[in-house]
């Protein structure tokens, strides 16, 4: 828990500094997207075994500070509800991440905004609380927003990307997973 407070404090400090730089930028965006996290495998080193992770709902909320019209630094929160066979129950993913997001204009009405995300993930469930505590991990994620500028008030977008956990675990075991595909639709606001 101490690590979480330190990371959240560090992220907050960085975001405050970035927000001061971004005050002169033309446009900042915030928004959300909802979709599906695909299934995959979670590798547990102590058992030398992969466990099935079945698909579930994924929700992402973000705020992007545009330092230039074509580049943003952002913060996002991710929430997902997949099923993990290791514990034979649904687990909850919570994540807070920093993102680097260039933006490319494909036409007057369409832009592409990839996001390279570095996050702190917590995987929690009832069984985990009795079995070493919540899994804490390093999230290395990618988002790919295809934005459609059809209104001045909001921008619908399609987001196709992935989440990974390069390192992580709890007091009992280490748990990692390779990329899991995420497909979401959302709205961005200026």
PDB file of C-alpha atoms in Angstrom:
ATOM      1  CA  UNK A   1       0.000   0.000   0.000  1.00  0.00           C
ATOM      2  CA  UNK A   2       2.933   2.318   0.706  1.00  0.00           C
ATOM      3  CA  UNK A   3       4.185   1.756  -2.862  1.00  0.00           C
ATOM      4  CA  UNK A   4       0.761   2.681  -4.251  1.00  0.00           C
ATOM      5  CA  UNK A   5       0.711   5.957  -2.311  1.00  0.00           C
ATOM      6  CA  UNK A   6       4.233   6.785  -3.492  1.00  0.00           C
ATOM      7  CA  UNK A   7       3.376   6.039  -7.138  1.00  0.00           C
ATOM      8  CA  UNK A   8       0.105   7.992  -6.995  1.00  0.00           C
ATOM      9  CA  UNK A   9       1.942  10.937  -5.403  1.00  0.00           C
ATOM     10  CA  UNK A  10       4.626  10.815  -8.079  1.00  0.00           C
ATOM     11  CA  UNK A  11       2.043  10.618 -10.883  1.00  0.00           C
ATOM     12  CA  UNK A  12       0.129  13.549  -9.366  1.00  0.00           C
ATOM     13  CA  UNK A  13       3.307  15.660  -9.124  1.00  0.00           C
ATOM     14  CA  UNK A  14       4.243  14.907 -12.736  1.00  0.00           C
ATOM     15  CA  UNK A  15       0.732  15.704 -13.945  1.00  0.00           C
ATOM     16  CA  UNK A  16       0.715  19.031 -12.080  1.00  0.00           C
ATOM     17  CA  UNK A  17       3.990  19.986 -13.751  1.00  0.00           C
ATOM     18  CA  UNK A  18       2.711  18.917 -17.142  1.00  0.00           C
ATOM     19  CA  UNK A  19      -0.546  20.821 -16.646  1.00  0.00           C
ATOM     20  CA  UNK A  20       1.432  24.022 -16.108  1.00  0.00           C
ATOM     21  CA  UNK A  21       3.285  23.425 -19.369  1.00  0.00           C
ATOM     22  CA  UNK A  22       0.040  22.584 -21.140  1.00  0.00           C
ATOM     23  CA  UNK A  23      -1.791  25.791 -20.215  1.00  0.00           C
ATOM     24  CA  UNK A  24      -0.682  27.391 -23.475  1.00  0.00           C
ATOM     25  CA  UNK A  25      -1.575  24.360 -25.592  1.00  0.00           C
ATOM     26  CA  UNK A  26      -4.572  24.680 -27.877  1.00  0.00           C
ATOM     27  CA  UNK A  27      -6.548  21.708 -26.719  1.00  0.00           C
ATOM     28  CA  UNK A  28      -6.674  19.184 -23.907  1.00  0.00           C
ATOM     29  CA  UNK A  29      -8.920  16.140 -24.013  1.00  0.00           C
ATOM     30  CA  UNK A  30     -10.646  13.972 -21.488  1.00  0.00           C
ATOM     31  CA  UNK A  31     -12.892  11.038 -22.110  1.00  0.00           C
ATOM     32  CA  UNK A  32     -13.811   7.446 -21.543  1.00  0.00           C
ATOM     33  CA  UNK A  33     -14.204   4.228 -23.468  1.00  0.00           C
ATOM     34  CA  UNK A  34     -15.951   0.921 -22.815  1.00  0.00           C
ATOM     35  CA  UNK A  35     -15.339  -2.426 -24.440  1.00  0.00           C
ATOM     36  CA  UNK A  36     -13.934  -5.902 -24.164  1.00  0.00           C
ATOM     37  CA  UNK A  37     -10.657  -7.279 -22.801  1.00  0.00           C
ATOM     38  CA  UNK A  38      -9.770 -10.499 -24.625  1.00  0.00           C
ATOM     39  CA  UNK A  39      -8.744 -13.707 -22.942  1.00  0.00           C
ATOM     40  CA  UNK A  40      -5.238 -15.086 -22.647  1.00  0.00           C
ATOM     41  CA  UNK A  41      -2.899 -16.787 -20.197  1.00  0.00           C
ATOM     42  CA  UNK A  42      -1.440 -15.687 -16.875  1.00  0.00           C
ATOM     43  CA  UNK A  43       1.914 -17.282 -16.124  1.00  0.00           C
ATOM     44  CA  UNK A  44       2.657 -18.130 -12.477  1.00  0.00           C
ATOM     45  CA  UNK A  45       6.385 -18.763 -12.066  1.00  0.00           C
ATOM     46  CA  UNK A  46       6.150 -20.734  -8.811  1.00  0.00           C
ATOM     47  CA  UNK A  47       3.881 -23.332 -10.460  1.00  0.00           C
ATOM     48  CA  UNK A  48       5.623 -23.020 -13.863  1.00  0.00           C
ATOM     49  CA  UNK A  49       2.136 -23.055 -15.353  1.00  0.00           C
ATOM     50  CA  UNK A  50      -0.187 -20.881 -17.431  1.00  0.00           C
ATOM     51  CA  UNK A  51      -3.717 -20.258 -16.201  1.00  0.00           C
ATOM     52  CA  UNK A  52      -6.601 -19.177 -18.429  1.00  0.00           C
ATOM     53  CA  UNK A  53      -7.803 -15.605 -18.225  1.00  0.00           C
ATOM     54  CA  UNK A  54     -11.187 -15.261 -19.909  1.00  0.00           C
ATOM     55  CA  UNK A  55     -12.483 -12.076 -21.496  1.00  0.00           C
ATOM     56  CA  UNK A  56     -14.307  -9.389 -19.579  1.00  0.00           C
ATOM     57  CA  UNK A  57     -15.516  -5.800 -19.638  1.00  0.00           C
ATOM     58  CA  UNK A  58     -12.891  -3.034 -19.852  1.00  0.00           C
ATOM     59  CA  UNK A  59     -13.458   0.638 -18.980  1.00  0.00           C
ATOM     60  CA  UNK A  60     -10.866   3.382 -19.498  1.00  0.00           C
ATOM     61  CA  UNK A  61     -11.006   7.047 -18.426  1.00  0.00           C
ATOM     62  CA  UNK A  62      -8.291   9.500 -19.476  1.00  0.00           C
ATOM     63  CA  UNK A  63      -7.101  13.089 -19.420  1.00  0.00           C
ATOM     64  CA  UNK A  64      -4.540  14.244 -22.011  1.00  0.00           C
ATOM     65  CA  UNK A  65      -2.515  17.474 -21.781  1.00  0.00           C
ATOM     66  CA  UNK A  66      -1.442  18.632 -25.245  1.00  0.00           C
ATOM     67  CA  UNK A  67       2.013  20.153 -24.967  1.00  0.00           C
ATOM     68  CA  UNK A  68       1.946  20.814 -28.721  1.00  0.00           C
ATOM     69  CA  UNK A  69      -1.006  20.341 -31.090  1.00  0.00           C
ATOM     70  CA  UNK A  70       0.489  16.981 -32.086  1.00  0.00           C
ATOM     71  CA  UNK A  71       1.711  15.555 -28.771  1.00  0.00           C
ATOM     72  CA  UNK A  72       0.096  14.918 -25.382  1.00  0.00           C
ATOM     73  CA  UNK A  73       1.119  13.559 -22.024  1.00  0.00           C
ATOM     74  CA  UNK A  74      -1.779  11.993 -20.216  1.00  0.00           C
ATOM     75  CA  UNK A  75      -2.991  10.047 -17.261  1.00  0.00           C
ATOM     76  CA  UNK A  76      -5.548   7.271 -17.385  1.00  0.00           C
ATOM     77  CA  UNK A  77      -7.374   4.849 -15.178  1.00  0.00           C
ATOM     78  CA  UNK A  78      -8.335   1.398 -16.386  1.00  0.00           C
ATOM     79  CA  UNK A  79     -10.835  -1.013 -14.835  1.00  0.00           C
ATOM     80  CA  UNK A  80     -11.513  -4.551 -16.112  1.00  0.00           C
ATOM     81  CA  UNK A  81     -13.463  -7.612 -14.928  1.00  0.00           C
ATOM     82  CA  UNK A  82     -12.017 -10.806 -16.461  1.00  0.00           C
ATOM     83  CA  UNK A  83     -12.327 -14.378 -15.137  1.00  0.00           C
ATOM     84  CA  UNK A  84      -9.116 -16.042 -13.867  1.00  0.00           C
ATOM     85  CA  UNK A  85      -8.993 -19.870 -13.772  1.00  0.00           C
ATOM     86  CA  UNK A  86      -6.202 -19.841 -11.152  1.00  0.00           C
ATOM     87  CA  UNK A  87      -8.786 -18.831  -8.554  1.00  0.00           C
ATOM     88  CA  UNK A  88     -11.882 -20.042 -10.376  1.00  0.00           C
ATOM     89  CA  UNK A  89     -13.512 -16.610 -10.043  1.00  0.00           C
ATOM     90  CA  UNK A  90     -13.775 -13.154 -11.560  1.00  0.00           C
ATOM     91  CA  UNK A  91     -10.959 -10.793 -10.677  1.00  0.00           C
ATOM     92  CA  UNK A  92     -10.849  -7.009 -10.846  1.00  0.00           C
ATOM     93  CA  UNK A  93      -8.050  -5.108 -12.588  1.00  0.00           C
ATOM     94  CA  UNK A  94      -7.389  -1.557 -11.384  1.00  0.00           C
ATOM     95  CA  UNK A  95      -4.712   0.482 -13.101  1.00  0.00           C
ATOM     96  CA  UNK A  96      -3.332   4.009 -13.033  1.00  0.00           C
ATOM     97  CA  UNK A  97      -0.998   4.908 -15.908  1.00  0.00           C
ATOM     98  CA  UNK A  98       0.985   7.677 -17.560  1.00  0.00           C
ATOM     99  CA  UNK A  99       0.658   7.928 -21.343  1.00  0.00           C
ATOM    100  CA  UNK A 100       2.609   9.490 -24.195  1.00  0.00           C
ATOM    101  CA  UNK A 101       0.283  10.240 -27.114  1.00  0.00           C
ATOM    102  CA  UNK A 102       1.285  11.689 -30.460  1.00  0.00           C
ATOM    103  CA  UNK A 103      -1.618  12.754 -32.675  1.00  0.00           C
ATOM    104  CA  UNK A 104      -1.664  12.478 -36.457  1.00  0.00           C
ATOM    105  CA  UNK A 105      -4.285  14.110 -38.661  1.00  0.00           C
ATOM    106  CA  UNK A 106      -5.449  11.680 -41.345  1.00  0.00           C
ATOM    107  CA  UNK A 107      -8.027  14.104 -42.775  1.00  0.00           C
ATOM    108  CA  UNK A 108     -10.137  17.070 -41.654  1.00  0.00           C
ATOM    109  CA  UNK A 109     -12.510  14.705 -39.855  1.00  0.00           C
ATOM    110  CA  UNK A 110     -10.260  11.810 -38.749  1.00  0.00           C
ATOM    111  CA  UNK A 111      -7.173  11.654 -36.545  1.00  0.00           C
ATOM    112  CA  UNK A 112      -5.071   8.837 -35.140  1.00  0.00           C
ATOM    113  CA  UNK A 113      -3.734   8.996 -31.576  1.00  0.00           C
ATOM    114  CA  UNK A 114      -1.569   6.066 -30.402  1.00  0.00           C
ATOM    115  CA  UNK A 115      -0.814   5.919 -26.689  1.00  0.00           C
ATOM    116  CA  UNK A 116       2.189   4.321 -25.034  1.00  0.00           C
ATOM    117  CA  UNK A 117       1.226   3.644 -21.411  1.00  0.00           C
ATOM    118  CA  UNK A 118       3.247   2.781 -18.307  1.00  0.00           C
ATOM    119  CA  UNK A 119       1.057   1.845 -15.381  1.00  0.00           C
ATOM    120  CA  UNK A 120       0.703   0.411 -11.908  1.00  0.00           C
ATOM    121  CA  UNK A 121      -1.844  -2.431 -11.836  1.00  0.00           C
ATOM    122  CA  UNK A 122      -3.633  -4.111  -8.939  1.00  0.00           C
ATOM    123  CA  UNK A 123      -5.481  -7.397  -9.519  1.00  0.00           C
ATOM    124  CA  UNK A 124      -7.874  -8.171  -6.690  1.00  0.00           C
ATOM    125  CA  UNK A 125     -10.422 -10.838  -5.776  1.00  0.00           C
ATOM    126  CA  UNK A 126     -11.865 -12.503  -2.682  1.00  0.00           C
ATOM    127  CA  UNK A 127      -9.587 -15.536  -3.090  1.00  0.00           C
ATOM    128  CA  UNK A 128      -6.492 -13.367  -3.575  1.00  0.00           C
ATOM    129  CA  UNK A 129      -7.101 -11.524  -0.316  1.00  0.00           C
ATOM    130  CA  UNK A 130      -6.722 -14.895   1.461  1.00  0.00           C
ATOM    131  CA  UNK A 131      -3.855 -16.127  -0.748  1.00  0.00           C
ATOM    132  CA  UNK A 132      -0.989 -13.643  -0.495  1.00  0.00           C
ATOM    133  CA  UNK A 133      -2.941 -10.451  -1.105  1.00  0.00           C
ATOM    134  CA  UNK A 134      -3.707  -8.526  -4.271  1.00  0.00           C
ATOM    135  CA  UNK A 135      -1.342  -8.919  -7.204  1.00  0.00           C
ATOM    136  CA  UNK A 136       0.571  -5.723  -7.947  1.00  0.00           C
ATOM    137  CA  UNK A 137       2.177  -5.326 -11.334  1.00  0.00           C
ATOM    138  CA  UNK A 138       3.831  -3.216 -13.998  1.00  0.00           C
ATOM    139  CA  UNK A 139       1.464  -2.525 -16.883  1.00  0.00           C
ATOM    140  CA  UNK A 140       2.947  -1.844 -20.316  1.00  0.00           C
ATOM    141  CA  UNK A 141       0.021  -1.001 -22.557  1.00  0.00           C
ATOM    142  CA  UNK A 142      -0.793   0.409 -25.968  1.00  0.00           C
ATOM    143  CA  UNK A 143      -3.904   2.292 -27.059  1.00  0.00           C
ATOM    144  CA  UNK A 144      -4.752   3.258 -30.658  1.00  0.00           C
ATOM    145  CA  UNK A 145      -7.526   5.830 -30.912  1.00  0.00           C
ATOM    146  CA  UNK A 146      -9.084   6.444 -34.300  1.00  0.00           C
ATOM    147  CA  UNK A 147     -10.997   9.682 -33.661  1.00  0.00           C
ATOM    148  CA  UNK A 148     -13.907  10.961 -35.774  1.00  0.00           C
ATOM    149  CA  UNK A 149     -14.347  14.753 -35.500  1.00  0.00           C
ATOM    150  CA  UNK A 150     -18.059  15.080 -36.252  1.00  0.00           C
ATOM    151  CA  UNK A 151     -18.995  17.578 -33.534  1.00  0.00           C
ATOM    152  CA  UNK A 152     -17.354  20.503 -31.735  1.00  0.00           C
ATOM    153  CA  UNK A 153     -18.551  19.238 -28.345  1.00  0.00           C
ATOM    154  CA  UNK A 154     -17.442  15.620 -28.477  1.00  0.00           C
ATOM    155  CA  UNK A 155     -15.367  13.213 -30.547  1.00  0.00           C
ATOM    156  CA  UNK A 156     -16.335   9.537 -30.864  1.00  0.00           C
ATOM    157  CA  UNK A 157     -13.433   7.126 -31.251  1.00  0.00           C
ATOM    158  CA  UNK A 158     -12.521   3.477 -31.676  1.00  0.00           C
ATOM    159  CA  UNK A 159      -9.677   2.210 -29.494  1.00  0.00           C
ATOM    160  CA  UNK A 160      -7.877  -1.055 -30.294  1.00  0.00           C
ATOM    161  CA  UNK A 161      -4.810  -1.922 -28.264  1.00  0.00           C
ATOM    162  CA  UNK A 162      -3.423  -4.274 -25.665  1.00  0.00           C
ATOM    163  CA  UNK A 163      -2.443  -4.548 -22.010  1.00  0.00           C
ATOM    164  CA  UNK A 164       0.450  -6.583 -20.596  1.00  0.00           C
ATOM    165  CA  UNK A 165       1.943  -7.276 -17.215  1.00  0.00           C
ATOM    166  CA  UNK A 166       5.701  -7.535 -17.596  1.00  0.00           C
ATOM    167  CA  UNK A 167       6.340  -8.026 -13.871  1.00  0.00           C
ATOM    168  CA  UNK A 168       4.166  -8.509 -10.829  1.00  0.00           C
ATOM    169  CA  UNK A 169       2.918 -10.714  -8.056  1.00  0.00           C
ATOM    170  CA  UNK A 170       2.089 -10.816  -4.371  1.00  0.00           C
ATOM    171  CA  UNK A 171       3.616 -12.349  -1.231  1.00  0.00           C
ATOM    172  CA  UNK A 172       2.964 -15.910  -2.471  1.00  0.00           C
ATOM    173  CA  UNK A 173       3.745 -15.924  -6.208  1.00  0.00           C
ATOM    174  CA  UNK A 174       4.782 -13.953  -9.302  1.00  0.00           C
ATOM    175  CA  UNK A 175       2.209 -13.462 -12.057  1.00  0.00           C
ATOM    176  CA  UNK A 176       2.805 -12.050 -15.543  1.00  0.00           C
ATOM    177  CA  UNK A 177       0.950 -12.079 -18.834  1.00  0.00           C
ATOM    178  CA  UNK A 178       1.702 -11.275 -22.439  1.00  0.00           C
ATOM    179  CA  UNK A 179      -0.483  -8.901 -24.488  1.00  0.00           C
ATOM    180  CA  UNK A 180      -4.249  -9.149 -24.098  1.00  0.00           C
ATOM    181  CA  UNK A 181      -6.203  -7.385 -26.842  1.00  0.00           C
ATOM    182  CA  UNK A 182      -8.574  -4.591 -25.811  1.00  0.00           C
ATOM    183  CA  UNK A 183     -11.297  -3.225 -28.116  1.00  0.00           C
ATOM    184  CA  UNK A 184     -13.291  -0.229 -26.871  1.00  0.00           C
ATOM    185  CA  UNK A 185     -15.479   2.588 -28.191  1.00  0.00           C
ATOM    186  CA  UNK A 186     -15.590   5.936 -26.490  1.00  0.00           C
ATOM    187  CA  UNK A 187     -16.098   9.675 -26.441  1.00  0.00           C
ATOM    188  CA  UNK A 188     -13.488  12.398 -26.036  1.00  0.00           C
ATOM    189  CA  UNK A 189     -14.300  15.955 -24.975  1.00  0.00           C
ATOM    190  CA  UNK A 190     -12.336  19.215 -25.286  1.00  0.00           C
TER     191      UNK A 190
END
